[in-house]
């Protein structure tokens, strides 16, 4: 109960927000640099073409690469299609704040094709490496919601409406309530007031035979697009859905989860946050389209779930850090004596058609839930202090351990995605760090080769780490290849010309088939974020390097015979330990 109250109070009392939560009233201190942020550059065409070939080298056969080289040469020849598309992108860049952002959000998050993405968990950190960051994502998190569409989803942000919403939605036993969180004088409810209101919600939602309308948001987006239309045909339903969409955030008061052993406790908690465990547990106690949902379980387990389209992980984790910090401060505000109105229950009229959609959603959600394997591993032998002591970037060290772990399991390197922040640029989101490089391939191939000396292995490790760091620097400064290639492809679609052959090439599919989809989401709080794999035969790996340990969440699909999350987690632990041993046995190596 304590955490629940603190979540609400912390968000209503962040240091930079004037109540009520309004994007237009965010104070200027954190936005000093916003208008001076540079625009994302369009990288030179030839640079991207060359770097694309280099990135393919560790994951392609030599003869396959020959064909791709020929296609790339044709694409970039003077007066060719590449040049034309590049000019189109440069024109777009001169007319927009960020030339890739709409392509990125539409294609990566809101597109209807491809794998359905599983929903994934303020003092503000406005700098990265001493450079100011774009703060726009912070405006997109509260009072916003994804809306299903027949052709394409959209995101609506009610924080920008006037007046902005003053309520949150609370869901308990699949029943939704509107809870106004401001007093009539504009002050946020105190913890005592919130406690009274949450108790009222709790005791008026003890019935358990309620249709879980929220589970509709787990449907495949095409099916949800259609079901949404039939749901909101009814005026009561339409108003209830709008109240959820408009709310500042949703608070999910969860029922029980299955009893598990201590060893699987963290993984079970991750599953509760990610998808609720299936229709018999808490998957219906959500509105997954909502950008931000805080979740508090009966047993005190707490966390959050967020919808990825409006923001990346770091702003969400910054919010979590703020909440946790807030819980440490005593509350000073006095509760006004005025009695509060009863929180309003949201009603849904369930027609036979909607009931059928709910049943379909339960079925497909349960299949998804059963198929997803989630392993949370606390690697407790060391944290980021160890690589730092060896003058190595912890992120590069962890990524190379992942490369080694994967190679040991499969005897090959794979296309690997790591998110890199583009927030040094206005409206910047992410680009891809391609962690598999020729240098990483040379390192992992040599590591278990007994004919190689440790000095040579350490030298190869150093080169692999350097290559990773250099790709990272290139990516965060807007010179990576993936958003540029996406832009060139989308420019062809916009120009209504045939999509160039380089995008129909099997190499391009291979490059985008991320067997390892990874992301570092660091936080002050000892927590971990998690997400599912992005391809059926791949892994999702999210990690939070703390000083003396590293939290990992490794996901894979049970239905895939090729993958095994437990084995990858074990291989990762072994790789980290073996890399430490190598470093310690070769202390004078310069990395
Ligand atoms: N020697 C000693 N220390 C070093 C070092 C070296 N050679 N290289 C780095 N370090 C230190 C850093 O100074 C930093 O110190 P801190 O703990 O005091 O902050 C720490 O090690 C971590 O640095 P590093 O591991 O290199 O990572 P990073 O913080 O630069 O992050 C990315 C790298 C790619 C993760 C980051 O740039 C990024 O883009 N993050 C956003 C990712 C994202 O958006 N994810 C979510 C998508 S949903």
Coordinates of C-alpha atoms and ligand atoms in Angstrom, one line a residue:
X1 CA 0.0 0.0 0.0
X2 CA 2.9 2.3 0.9
X3 CA 4.5 1.9 -2.6
X4 CA 1.1 2.5 -4.3
X5 CA 0.6 5.8 -2.5
X6 CA 4.1 6.9 -3.1
X7 CA 3.9 6.2 -6.9
X8 CA 0.9 8.5 -7.1
X9 CA 2.3 11.1 -4.8
X10 CA 5.7 11.1 -6.5
X11 CA 4.3 11.6 -9.9
X12 CA 2.0 14.4 -8.8
X13 CA 4.9 16.1 -7.0
X14 CA 7.9 15.8 -9.3
X15 CA 10.3 18.6 -8.8
X16 CA 9.9 19.9 -12.3
X17 CA 6.2 19.7 -12.8
X18 CA 3.7 22.3 -11.7
X19 CA 0.4 20.8 -10.9
X20 CA -1.8 19.7 -12.6
X21 CA 0.5 17.7 -14.8
X22 CA 0.7 19.8 -17.9
X23 CA 3.2 19.7 -20.7
X24 CA 2.9 23.4 -21.2
X25 CA 3.8 24.2 -17.7
X26 CA 7.0 22.3 -17.3
X27 CA 9.4 24.8 -15.8
X28 CA 12.3 26.0 -17.8
X29 CA 15.3 24.7 -15.8
X30 CA 15.6 21.4 -17.6
X31 CA 14.8 22.8 -21.0
X32 CA 17.5 25.4 -21.2
X33 CA 19.3 23.5 -24.0
X34 CA 16.2 22.2 -25.8
X35 CA 16.0 24.9 -28.5
X36 CA 19.8 24.8 -29.0
X37 CA 19.9 21.0 -29.7
X38 CA 21.3 20.1 -33.1
X39 CA 19.2 18.4 -35.7
X40 CA 19.9 14.8 -36.5
X41 CA 22.3 14.8 -39.5
X42 CA 21.7 12.6 -42.6
X43 CA 24.9 10.6 -42.9
X44 CA 26.8 10.6 -46.2
X45 CA 25.5 8.0 -48.6
X46 CA 28.8 6.4 -49.3
X47 CA 29.7 6.2 -45.6
X48 CA 26.5 4.2 -44.8
X49 CA 27.0 1.9 -47.8
X50 CA 30.6 1.1 -46.8
X51 CA 29.6 0.7 -43.1
X52 CA 26.7 -1.6 -44.1
X53 CA 29.0 -4.0 -45.9
X54 CA 31.4 -3.9 -42.9
X55 CA 28.5 -4.7 -40.5
X56 CA 27.5 -7.7 -42.7
X57 CA 31.0 -9.2 -42.7
X58 CA 30.7 -11.2 -39.4
X59 CA 27.2 -12.6 -40.1
X60 CA 27.5 -13.4 -43.9
X61 CA 29.3 -15.9 -46.0
X62 CA 32.0 -14.4 -48.4
X63 CA 30.1 -15.4 -51.6
X64 CA 26.8 -14.0 -50.3
X65 CA 28.6 -10.7 -49.5
X66 CA 29.9 -10.5 -53.0
X67 CA 26.4 -10.2 -54.4
X68 CA 25.5 -7.5 -51.8
X69 CA 28.6 -5.5 -52.6
X70 CA 27.5 -5.5 -56.3
X71 CA 24.0 -4.3 -55.4
X72 CA 25.5 -1.5 -53.1
X73 CA 27.8 -0.3 -55.9
X74 CA 24.9 -0.1 -58.3
X75 CA 22.8 1.7 -55.6
X76 CA 25.3 4.4 -55.0
X77 CA 26.7 5.1 -58.4
X78 CA 26.5 8.7 -59.5
X79 CA 23.1 9.7 -60.8
X80 CA 21.6 6.5 -59.4
X81 CA 18.7 5.8 -57.2
X82 CA 20.7 6.1 -54.0
X83 CA 21.7 9.6 -54.8
X84 CA 18.1 10.6 -55.6
X85 CA 16.8 9.1 -52.3
X86 CA 19.7 10.8 -50.4
X87 CA 18.7 14.2 -51.8
X88 CA 15.1 13.5 -50.8
X89 CA 16.2 12.8 -47.3
X90 CA 18.4 15.9 -47.1
X91 CA 15.4 18.0 -48.3
X92 CA 13.2 16.3 -45.6
X93 CA 15.9 17.1 -43.0
X94 CA 15.9 20.7 -43.9
X95 CA 12.1 21.0 -43.6
X96 CA 11.6 18.9 -40.4
X97 CA 12.8 18.9 -36.8
X98 CA 13.9 15.3 -37.1
X99 CA 13.9 13.6 -40.5
X100 CA 13.6 10.0 -39.2
X101 CA 11.3 10.3 -36.2
X102 CA 8.0 9.7 -38.1
X103 CA 9.5 6.8 -40.1
X104 CA 10.9 5.3 -37.0
X105 CA 7.8 5.5 -34.9
X106 CA 5.5 4.4 -37.7
X107 CA 7.7 1.6 -38.9
X108 CA 9.2 0.3 -35.7
X109 CA 6.4 0.7 -33.2
X110 CA 3.1 1.4 -35.0
X111 CA 3.4 -0.7 -38.1
X112 CA 0.8 -3.5 -38.5
X113 CA 3.1 -6.0 -40.1
X114 CA 5.8 -8.1 -38.4
X115 CA 5.8 -9.6 -35.0
X116 CA 3.4 -8.3 -32.4
X117 CA 5.6 -6.6 -29.8
X118 CA 5.1 -7.6 -26.2
X119 CA 4.5 -4.7 -24.0
X120 CA 7.6 -4.2 -21.9
X121 CA 8.7 -1.5 -17.0
X122 CA 12.3 12.8 -11.8
X123 CA 15.1 14.2 -11.3
X124 CA 16.1 14.5 -14.7
X125 CA 19.4 13.3 -16.3
X126 CA 19.7 15.9 -19.0
X127 CA 23.3 15.1 -20.2
X128 CA 25.1 12.2 -21.9
X129 CA 28.9 12.4 -22.0
X130 CA 28.6 16.1 -21.1
X131 CA 26.3 16.9 -24.0
X132 CA 22.7 18.1 -23.4
X133 CA 19.9 15.6 -24.2
X134 CA 16.5 16.1 -25.8
X135 CA 13.8 16.1 -23.1
X136 CA 10.8 15.6 -25.4
X137 CA 10.2 12.0 -24.4
X138 CA 9.3 13.2 -20.8
X139 CA 6.4 15.0 -22.3
X140 CA 5.0 11.9 -24.0
X141 CA 4.7 9.6 -21.0
X142 CA 1.8 11.0 -18.9
X143 CA -1.8 11.2 -20.1
X144 CA -1.0 9.4 -23.3
X145 CA -2.2 6.2 -24.9
X146 CA -1.8 4.1 -28.0
X147 CA -5.0 3.9 -30.0
X148 CA -5.7 0.9 -32.2
X149 CA -6.4 1.6 -35.9
X150 CA -7.4 -0.6 -38.8
X151 CA -4.5 0.4 -40.9
X152 CA -2.1 1.9 -38.4
X153 CA -2.1 2.7 -34.7
X154 CA -1.7 6.2 -33.4
X155 CA -0.6 7.7 -30.1
X156 CA -2.7 10.4 -28.5
X157 CA -1.3 12.7 -25.8
X158 CA -3.9 14.3 -23.6
X159 CA -1.4 16.1 -21.5
X160 CA -1.3 18.7 -24.2
X161 CA -5.1 19.4 -23.9
X162 CA -6.4 22.2 -21.9
X163 CA -7.2 21.7 -19.1
X164 CA -5.0 18.6 -18.8
X165 CA -6.5 15.4 -17.2
X166 CA -6.5 15.3 -13.4
X167 CA -7.3 11.7 -12.9
X168 CA -5.6 8.3 -12.9
X169 CA -7.3 5.0 -13.6
X170 CA -7.1 2.3 -11.1
X171 CA -7.9 -1.3 -12.0
X172 CA -8.7 -4.1 -9.5
X173 CA -10.3 -7.4 -10.2
X174 CA -10.6 -6.3 -13.9
X175 CA -12.7 -3.3 -12.9
X176 CA -11.6 0.2 -13.8
X177 CA -12.1 3.3 -11.7
X178 CA -11.5 7.0 -12.3
X179 CA -9.6 8.5 -9.4
X180 CA -9.3 12.3 -9.3
X181 CA -5.9 13.0 -7.8
X182 CA -6.2 16.7 -7.2
X183 CA -8.2 18.6 -4.6
X184 CA -10.5 21.4 -5.8
X185 CA -7.8 23.9 -4.9
X186 CA -5.3 22.2 -7.3
X187 CA -3.2 20.6 -4.6
X188 CA -2.5 16.9 -5.1
X189 CA -4.2 14.4 -2.8
X190 CA -2.1 13.6 0.2
X191 CA -1.1 10.0 1.0
X192 CA -3.9 9.8 3.6
X193 CA -6.5 10.9 1.1
X194 CA -5.1 8.5 -1.5
X195 CA -5.3 5.7 1.0
X196 CA -9.0 6.5 1.7
X197 CA -9.8 6.5 -2.0
X198 CA -7.8 3.3 -2.8
X199 CA -9.6 1.5 0.0
X200 CA -12.9 2.6 -1.4
X201 CA -12.0 1.3 -4.8
X202 CA -10.7 -1.9 -3.4
X203 CA -13.7 -2.7 -1.3
X204 CA -16.1 -1.9 -4.1
X205 CA -14.4 -4.2 -6.6
X206 CA -14.3 -7.5 -4.7
X207 CA -16.5 -9.3 -7.2
X208 CA -14.4 -11.7 -9.3
X209 CA -16.7 -12.8 -12.0
X210 CA -16.1 -9.7 -14.2
X211 CA -15.4 -9.8 -17.9
X212 CA -11.7 -8.7 -18.3
X213 CA -12.3 -6.0 -20.9
X214 CA -8.6 -4.9 -20.6
X215 CA -7.4 -8.2 -22.1
X216 CA -8.7 -6.9 -25.4
X217 CA -5.6 -4.8 -25.5
X218 CA -3.4 -7.9 -25.8
X219 CA -5.0 -9.0 -29.1
X220 CA -3.0 -8.8 -32.2
X221 CA -3.2 -5.2 -33.3
X222 CA -5.2 -6.0 -36.4
X223 CA -7.8 -7.9 -34.4
X224 CA -7.8 -5.2 -31.6
X225 CA -8.3 -2.5 -34.3
X226 CA -11.6 -4.2 -35.3
X227 CA -12.6 -5.2 -31.8
X228 CA -12.1 -1.6 -30.7
X229 CA -14.6 -0.3 -33.2
X230 CA -17.2 -2.7 -32.0
X231 CA -16.4 -2.0 -28.3
X232 CA -16.8 1.8 -28.6
X233 CA -20.0 1.6 -30.7
X234 CA -21.7 1.7 -27.3
X235 CA -21.6 5.2 -25.8
X236 CA -20.9 4.0 -22.2
X237 CA -18.0 1.9 -23.4
X238 CA -16.7 4.8 -25.5
X239 CA -16.7 7.1 -22.5
X240 CA -15.0 4.4 -20.3
X241 CA -12.3 3.8 -22.9
X242 CA -11.7 7.6 -23.3
X243 CA -11.4 8.0 -19.5
X244 CA -8.6 5.3 -19.5
X245 CA -6.9 6.8 -22.5
X246 CA -7.0 10.3 -21.0
X247 CA -5.8 9.3 -17.5
X248 CA -2.4 10.4 -16.2
X249 CA -1.5 6.8 -15.8
X250 CA -3.1 3.5 -14.8
X251 CA -2.5 1.8 -11.5
X252 CA -3.0 -1.9 -11.5
X253 CA -3.9 -3.5 -8.1
X254 CA -3.1 -7.1 -8.9
X255 CA -4.5 -10.3 -7.5
X256 CA -2.4 -13.3 -6.6
X257 CA 0.2 -14.8 -8.9
X258 CA 1.3 -18.4 -8.9
X259 CA 3.5 -19.5 -5.9
X260 CA 7.1 -20.0 -7.1
X261 CA 10.4 -21.0 -5.6
X262 CA 12.9 -18.3 -4.4
X263 CA 15.1 -19.2 -7.4
X264 CA 12.4 -18.2 -9.9
X265 CA 10.9 -15.3 -7.9
X266 CA 12.5 -12.5 -9.9
X267 CA 11.6 -14.1 -13.3
X268 CA 8.0 -14.5 -12.1
X269 CA 7.9 -10.8 -11.1
X270 CA 9.2 -9.8 -14.5
X271 CA 6.4 -11.9 -16.2
X272 CA 3.8 -10.2 -13.9
X273 CA 5.1 -6.8 -15.1
X274 CA 5.5 -7.8 -18.7
X275 CA 2.2 -9.6 -19.4
X276 CA 0.4 -10.4 -16.2
X277 CA 0.8 -14.2 -16.3
X278 CA -2.2 -15.0 -18.6
X279 CA -6.0 -14.6 -18.4
X280 CA -6.3 -16.7 -15.2
X281 CA -3.9 -14.3 -13.4
X282 CA -3.5 -10.6 -14.1
X283 CA -3.4 -10.1 -17.9
X284 CA -6.9 -8.8 -17.8
X285 CA -6.0 -6.4 -15.0
X286 CA -4.3 -4.0 -17.5
X287 CA -4.8 -1.6 -20.3
X288 CA -1.7 -2.4 -22.4
X289 CA -2.2 0.5 -24.8
X290 CA -1.7 2.9 -21.8
X291 CA 1.8 4.4 -22.0
X292 CA 2.4 3.9 -18.3
X293 CA 1.0 1.4 -15.9
X294 CA 2.2 1.0 -12.3
X295 CA 1.6 -2.5 -11.0
X296 CA 1.3 -3.5 -7.3
X297 CA 0.7 -7.1 -6.4
X298 CA -1.2 -8.5 -3.4
X299 CA 2.2 -9.8 -2.1
X300 CA 3.7 -6.3 -2.4
X301 CA 5.5 -7.0 -5.7
X302 CA 5.7 -3.8 -7.6
X303 CA 6.9 -2.4 -10.9
X304 CA 5.7 -0.9 -14.1
X305 CA 4.7 -1.7 -17.7
X306 CA 5.1 0.8 -20.5
X307 CA 4.0 1.0 -24.1
X308 CA 7.1 1.7 -26.2
X309 CA 5.8 4.0 -28.9
X310 CA 6.0 7.3 -27.0
X311 CA 9.4 6.9 -25.2
X312 CA 12.5 4.8 -24.7
X313 CA 13.3 3.0 -21.5
X314 CA 15.7 5.6 -19.9
X315 CA 13.0 8.3 -19.2
X316 CA 10.7 5.5 -17.7
X317 CA 13.5 4.3 -15.5
X318 CA 14.3 7.9 -14.5
X319 CA 10.7 8.1 -13.4
X320 CA 11.0 4.9 -11.4
X321 CA 14.1 6.2 -9.7
X322 CA 12.2 9.4 -8.8
X323 CA 9.4 7.3 -7.3
X324 CA 11.8 5.2 -5.3
X325 CA 13.6 8.3 -4.0
X326 CA 10.3 9.9 -3.1
X327 CA 9.4 6.9 -1.0
X328 CA 12.3 7.7 1.3
X329 CA 11.0 11.2 2.1
X330 CA 8.4 11.8 4.9
X331 CA 5.2 13.4 3.7
X332 CA 4.7 16.9 5.1
X333 CA 1.4 18.0 3.5
X334 CA -1.8 18.1 5.7
X335 CA -5.0 16.5 4.3
X336 CA -7.8 19.0 3.7
X337 CA -10.9 18.2 5.9
X338 CA -13.3 18.3 2.9
X339 CA -14.7 14.8 2.1
X340 CA -13.7 13.4 -1.2
X341 CA -16.2 12.2 -3.9
X342 CA -16.4 8.4 -4.4
X343 CA -14.1 7.3 -7.3
X344 CA -16.2 6.7 -10.3
X345 CA -16.5 3.1 -11.6
X346 CA -16.2 2.8 -15.4
X347 CA -18.9 0.6 -16.9
X348 CA -18.7 -1.6 -19.9
X349 CA -21.7 -3.1 -21.7
X350 CA -20.5 -6.5 -23.0
X351 CA -22.4 -7.6 -26.1
X352 CA -22.1 -11.2 -27.4
X353 CA -19.7 -9.8 -30.1
X354 CA -17.4 -8.2 -27.4
X355 CA -17.6 -11.4 -25.3
X356 CA -16.4 -13.3 -28.3
X357 CA -13.5 -10.9 -28.8
X358 CA -12.6 -11.2 -25.1
X359 CA -12.5 -15.0 -25.4
X360 CA -10.3 -14.8 -28.4
X361 CA -8.0 -12.4 -26.5
X362 CA -7.8 -14.8 -23.6
X363 CA -6.9 -17.6 -25.8
X364 CA -4.2 -15.8 -27.8
X365 CA -2.8 -14.1 -24.6
X366 CA -2.5 -17.5 -22.9
X367 CA -0.6 -18.9 -25.9
X368 CA 1.7 -15.9 -25.9
X369 CA 2.3 -16.1 -22.1
X370 CA 3.0 -19.9 -22.3
X371 CA 5.4 -19.4 -25.1
X372 CA 7.5 -16.7 -23.5
X373 CA 10.4 -17.8 -21.3
X374 CA 11.8 -15.0 -19.1
X375 CA 14.9 -15.4 -17.0
X376 CA 16.0 -12.8 -14.7
X377 CA 19.6 -13.3 -13.7
X378 CA 21.4 -11.4 -11.0
X379 CA 25.0 -11.7 -12.0
X380 CA 26.6 -11.2 -8.6
X381 CA 30.3 -11.8 -9.1
X382 CA 31.0 -8.2 -10.2
X383 CA 29.4 -5.2 -11.7
X384 CA 30.5 -2.2 -13.8
X385 CA 33.3 -1.4 -11.4
X386 CA 35.4 -4.3 -12.6
X387 CA 35.7 -3.3 -16.3
X388 CA 36.1 0.3 -15.2
X389 CA 39.0 -0.7 -13.0
X390 CA 40.6 -2.3 -16.2
X391 CA 39.8 0.9 -18.1
X392 CA 37.2 -0.8 -20.2
X393 CA 33.7 0.4 -21.1
X394 CA 31.3 -1.8 -19.0
X395 CA 28.8 -1.7 -21.8
X396 CA 31.3 -2.9 -24.4
X397 CA 32.5 -5.6 -22.0
X398 CA 29.0 -7.0 -21.4
X399 CA 28.2 -6.9 -25.2
X400 CA 31.4 -8.8 -25.9
X401 CA 30.4 -11.4 -23.2
X402 CA 27.1 -11.7 -25.0
X403 CA 28.9 -12.3 -28.3
X404 CA 31.1 -14.9 -26.7
X405 CA 28.1 -16.6 -25.0
X406 CA 26.2 -16.8 -28.3
X407 CA 29.2 -18.1 -30.2
X408 CA 29.8 -20.8 -27.7
X409 CA 26.2 -22.0 -28.1
X410 CA 25.9 -21.8 -31.8
X411 CA 29.4 -21.7 -33.3
X412 CA 28.5 -18.6 -35.3
X413 CA 28.0 -14.9 -34.8
X414 CA 24.6 -13.4 -35.3
X415 CA 23.0 -10.1 -36.2
X416 CA 22.9 -8.2 -32.9
X417 CA 20.9 -5.1 -32.0
X418 CA 21.8 -2.8 -29.2
X419 CA 19.9 0.5 -28.7
X420 CA 21.9 3.7 -28.8
X421 CA 20.4 6.9 -27.7
X422 CA 20.0 9.7 -30.3
X423 CA 18.8 12.1 -27.6
X424 CA 21.7 14.5 -28.3
X425 CA 19.6 15.5 -31.2
X426 CA 16.2 17.2 -31.2
X427 CA 13.4 14.6 -30.9
X428 CA 16.0 11.9 -31.1
X429 CA 15.1 8.3 -30.2
X430 CA 17.5 5.5 -31.0
X431 CA 19.7 4.0 -33.6
X432 CA 21.3 0.5 -33.7
X433 CA 24.7 -0.4 -32.4
X434 CA 25.6 -3.6 -34.4
X435 CA 27.6 -5.4 -31.7
X436 CA 28.7 -8.2 -33.9
X437 CA 31.8 -6.9 -35.8
X438 CA 34.7 -8.5 -37.5
X439 CA 36.8 -7.7 -34.4
X440 CA 34.2 -9.4 -32.1
X441 CA 34.1 -12.4 -34.4
X442 CA 37.9 -12.7 -34.3
X443 CA 37.8 -12.4 -30.5
X444 CA 35.1 -15.0 -29.9
X445 CA 36.6 -17.5 -32.3
X446 CA 40.0 -17.2 -30.6
X447 CA 38.7 -17.4 -27.0
X448 CA 38.4 -21.1 -26.6
X449 CA 41.2 -21.9 -29.0
X450 CA 43.9 -23.6 -26.9
X451 CA 46.6 -22.9 -29.5
X452 CA 46.3 -19.2 -28.8
X453 CA 48.2 -17.4 -26.1
X454 CA 46.4 -15.3 -23.4
X455 CA 48.2 -12.2 -24.6
X456 CA 46.8 -12.7 -28.1
X457 CA 43.3 -13.3 -26.7
X458 CA 43.5 -10.2 -24.5
X459 CA 44.7 -8.2 -27.5
X460 CA 41.7 -9.5 -29.6
X461 CA 39.4 -8.6 -26.7
X462 CA 40.8 -5.1 -26.6
X463 CA 40.2 -4.7 -30.3
X464 CA 36.7 -6.0 -30.1
X465 CA 35.9 -3.7 -27.2
X466 CA 37.4 -0.8 -29.1
X467 CA 35.4 -1.6 -32.2
X468 CA 32.2 -1.6 -30.1
X469 CA 33.0 1.6 -28.4
X470 CA 33.7 3.2 -31.7
X471 CA 30.4 2.0 -33.2
X472 CA 28.7 3.3 -30.0
X473 CA 30.2 6.8 -30.5
X474 CA 29.3 6.7 -34.2
X475 CA 25.7 5.7 -33.3
X476 CA 25.1 8.3 -30.6
X477 CA 26.5 11.0 -32.9
X478 CA 24.0 10.2 -35.6
X479 CA 26.3 8.4 -38.0
X480 CA 25.1 4.8 -37.7
X481 CA 23.5 3.0 -40.6
X482 CA 20.2 1.6 -39.6
X483 CA 18.0 4.7 -39.4
X484 CA 19.6 6.0 -42.5
X485 CA 18.8 2.8 -44.5
X486 CA 15.3 2.9 -43.1
X487 CA 15.0 6.5 -44.3
X488 CA 16.3 5.7 -47.8
X489 CA 13.8 2.9 -48.1
X490 CA 10.9 5.0 -46.8
X491 CA 11.9 7.8 -49.2
X492 CA 11.5 5.4 -52.1
X493 CA 8.0 4.5 -50.8
X494 CA 7.2 8.2 -50.5
X495 CA 8.5 8.9 -54.0
X496 CA 6.4 6.0 -55.2
X497 CA 9.4 4.4 -56.9
X498 CA 10.2 0.7 -56.7
X499 CA 12.1 -0.2 -53.5
X500 CA 15.8 -0.5 -54.5
X501 CA 17.2 -4.0 -54.8
X502 CA 19.5 -3.6 -51.7
X503 CA 16.3 -3.8 -49.6
X504 CA 15.1 -7.0 -51.3
X505 CA 18.5 -8.7 -50.9
X506 CA 18.5 -11.6 -48.5
X507 CA 21.5 -9.8 -46.7
X508 CA 19.1 -7.0 -45.7
X509 CA 16.7 -9.5 -44.1
X510 CA 19.5 -11.3 -42.4
X511 CA 20.9 -8.0 -41.1
X512 CA 17.5 -7.1 -39.6
X513 CA 16.8 -10.6 -38.2
X514 CA 18.2 -9.9 -34.7
X515 CA 18.9 -13.2 -33.0
X516 CA 20.1 -11.0 -30.2
X517 CA 18.1 -7.9 -29.4
X518 CA 19.7 -6.1 -26.5
X519 CA 19.5 -2.9 -24.5
X520 CA 21.2 -1.4 -21.6
X521 CA 18.7 0.4 -19.3
X522 CA 20.7 1.7 -16.4
X523 CA 19.0 3.0 -13.2
X524 CA 19.9 4.1 -9.7
X525 CA 17.3 1.7 -8.3
X526 CA 18.3 -1.9 -8.2
X527 CA 15.8 -3.1 -10.8
X528 CA 15.7 -4.5 -14.3
X529 CA 13.6 -3.9 -17.4
X530 CA 12.6 -6.7 -19.7
X531 CA 11.2 -7.3 -23.1
X532 CA 10.5 -10.2 -25.5
X533 CA 12.6 -11.4 -28.4
X534 CA 12.0 -9.6 -31.7
X535 CA 12.2 -12.7 -33.9
X536 CA 10.8 -16.2 -33.3
X537 CA 14.2 -17.7 -33.0
X538 CA 15.9 -15.0 -31.1
X539 CA 16.6 -13.7 -27.6
X540 CA 15.8 -10.4 -25.9
X541 CA 18.4 -9.3 -23.4
X542 CA 18.0 -6.3 -21.2
X543 CA 20.6 -5.4 -18.6
X544 CA 21.2 -2.9 -15.9
X545 CA 24.9 -2.7 -14.8
X546 CA 25.1 -1.7 -11.1
X547 CA 28.5 -1.1 -9.4
X548 CA 28.9 -4.6 -8.0
X549 CA 26.5 -6.7 -9.8
X550 CA 24.5 -6.8 -13.1
X551 CA 20.8 -7.4 -13.5
X552 CA 19.9 -9.3 -16.7
X553 CA 16.5 -10.3 -18.2
X554 CA 16.9 -12.9 -20.9
X555 CA 13.9 -13.9 -22.9
X556 CA 13.2 -16.4 -25.6
X557 CA 10.3 -18.4 -27.0
X558 CA 9.6 -21.9 -25.6
X559 CA 8.1 -22.9 -29.0
X560 CA 11.5 -22.5 -30.7
X561 CA 13.7 -25.5 -30.5
X562 CA 16.8 -23.4 -31.4
X563 CA 16.7 -21.1 -28.4
X564 CA 17.0 -21.7 -24.7
X565 CA 17.0 -18.8 -22.3
X566 CA 18.4 -20.7 -19.4
X567 CA 21.4 -21.9 -21.5
X568 CA 22.1 -18.4 -22.8
X569 CA 21.9 -16.9 -19.3
X570 CA 24.3 -19.6 -18.1
X571 CA 26.6 -19.0 -21.1
X572 CA 26.6 -15.3 -20.4
X573 CA 27.6 -15.8 -16.8
X574 CA 30.4 -18.1 -17.9
X575 CA 31.6 -15.7 -20.5
X576 CA 31.7 -12.8 -18.1
X577 CA 33.7 -14.9 -15.6
X578 CA 36.0 -16.2 -18.2
X579 CA 36.7 -12.7 -19.5
X580 CA 37.5 -11.5 -16.0
X581 CA 39.9 -14.5 -15.5
X582 CA 41.6 -13.7 -18.8
X583 CA 42.0 -10.0 -17.8
X584 CA 43.3 -11.0 -14.4
X585 CA 45.8 -13.5 -15.8
X586 CA 47.1 -10.9 -18.2
X587 CA 47.2 -7.9 -16.0
X588 CA 49.5 -5.7 -18.0
X589 CA 47.5 -5.8 -21.3
X590 CA 46.6 -2.4 -22.6
X591 CA 43.0 -2.3 -23.6
Ligands
LIG1 N1 37.5 3.3 -18.5 C1 36.9 3.5 -17.3 N2 35.6 3.8 -17.2 C2 34.8 3.8 -18.3 C3 35.4 3.5 -19.6 C4 36.8 3.2 -19.6 N3 37.4 3.0 -20.8 N4 34.4 3.6 -20.5 C5 33.3 3.9 -19.9 N5 33.5 4.1 -18.6 C6 32.6 4.4 -17.5 C7 31.7 5.6 -17.9 O1 32.4 6.8 -17.6 C8 30.5 5.4 -17.1 O2 30.7 5.8 -15.8 P1 29.6 6.0 -14.7 O3 29.2 4.7 -14.2 O4 30.3 6.8 -13.6 O5 28.5 6.7 -15.4 C9 30.3 3.9 -17.1 O6 31.7 3.4 -17.3 C10 29.4 3.3 -18.1 O7 29.9 3.6 -19.4 P2 29.6 2.6 -20.6 O8 29.5 1.2 -20.1 O9 30.7 2.8 -21.7 O10 28.2 2.9 -21.2 P3 27.5 4.3 -21.4 O11 27.0 4.8 -20.1 O12 28.4 5.2 -22.2 O13 26.3 3.7 -22.3 C11 25.0 3.2 -24.2 C12 26.4 3.2 -23.6 C13 25.1 2.7 -25.6 C14 24.1 2.2 -23.4 C15 24.4 4.6 -24.1 O14 25.2 5.5 -24.9 C16 23.1 4.7 -24.7 O15 22.9 5.0 -25.8 N6 22.0 4.4 -23.8 C17 20.6 4.5 -24.2 C18 20.1 3.2 -24.6 C19 18.6 3.1 -24.7 O16 18.0 4.1 -25.1 N7 18.1 2.0 -24.2 C20 16.7 1.8 -24.1 C21 16.0 1.5 -25.3 S1 14.3 1.1 -24.9

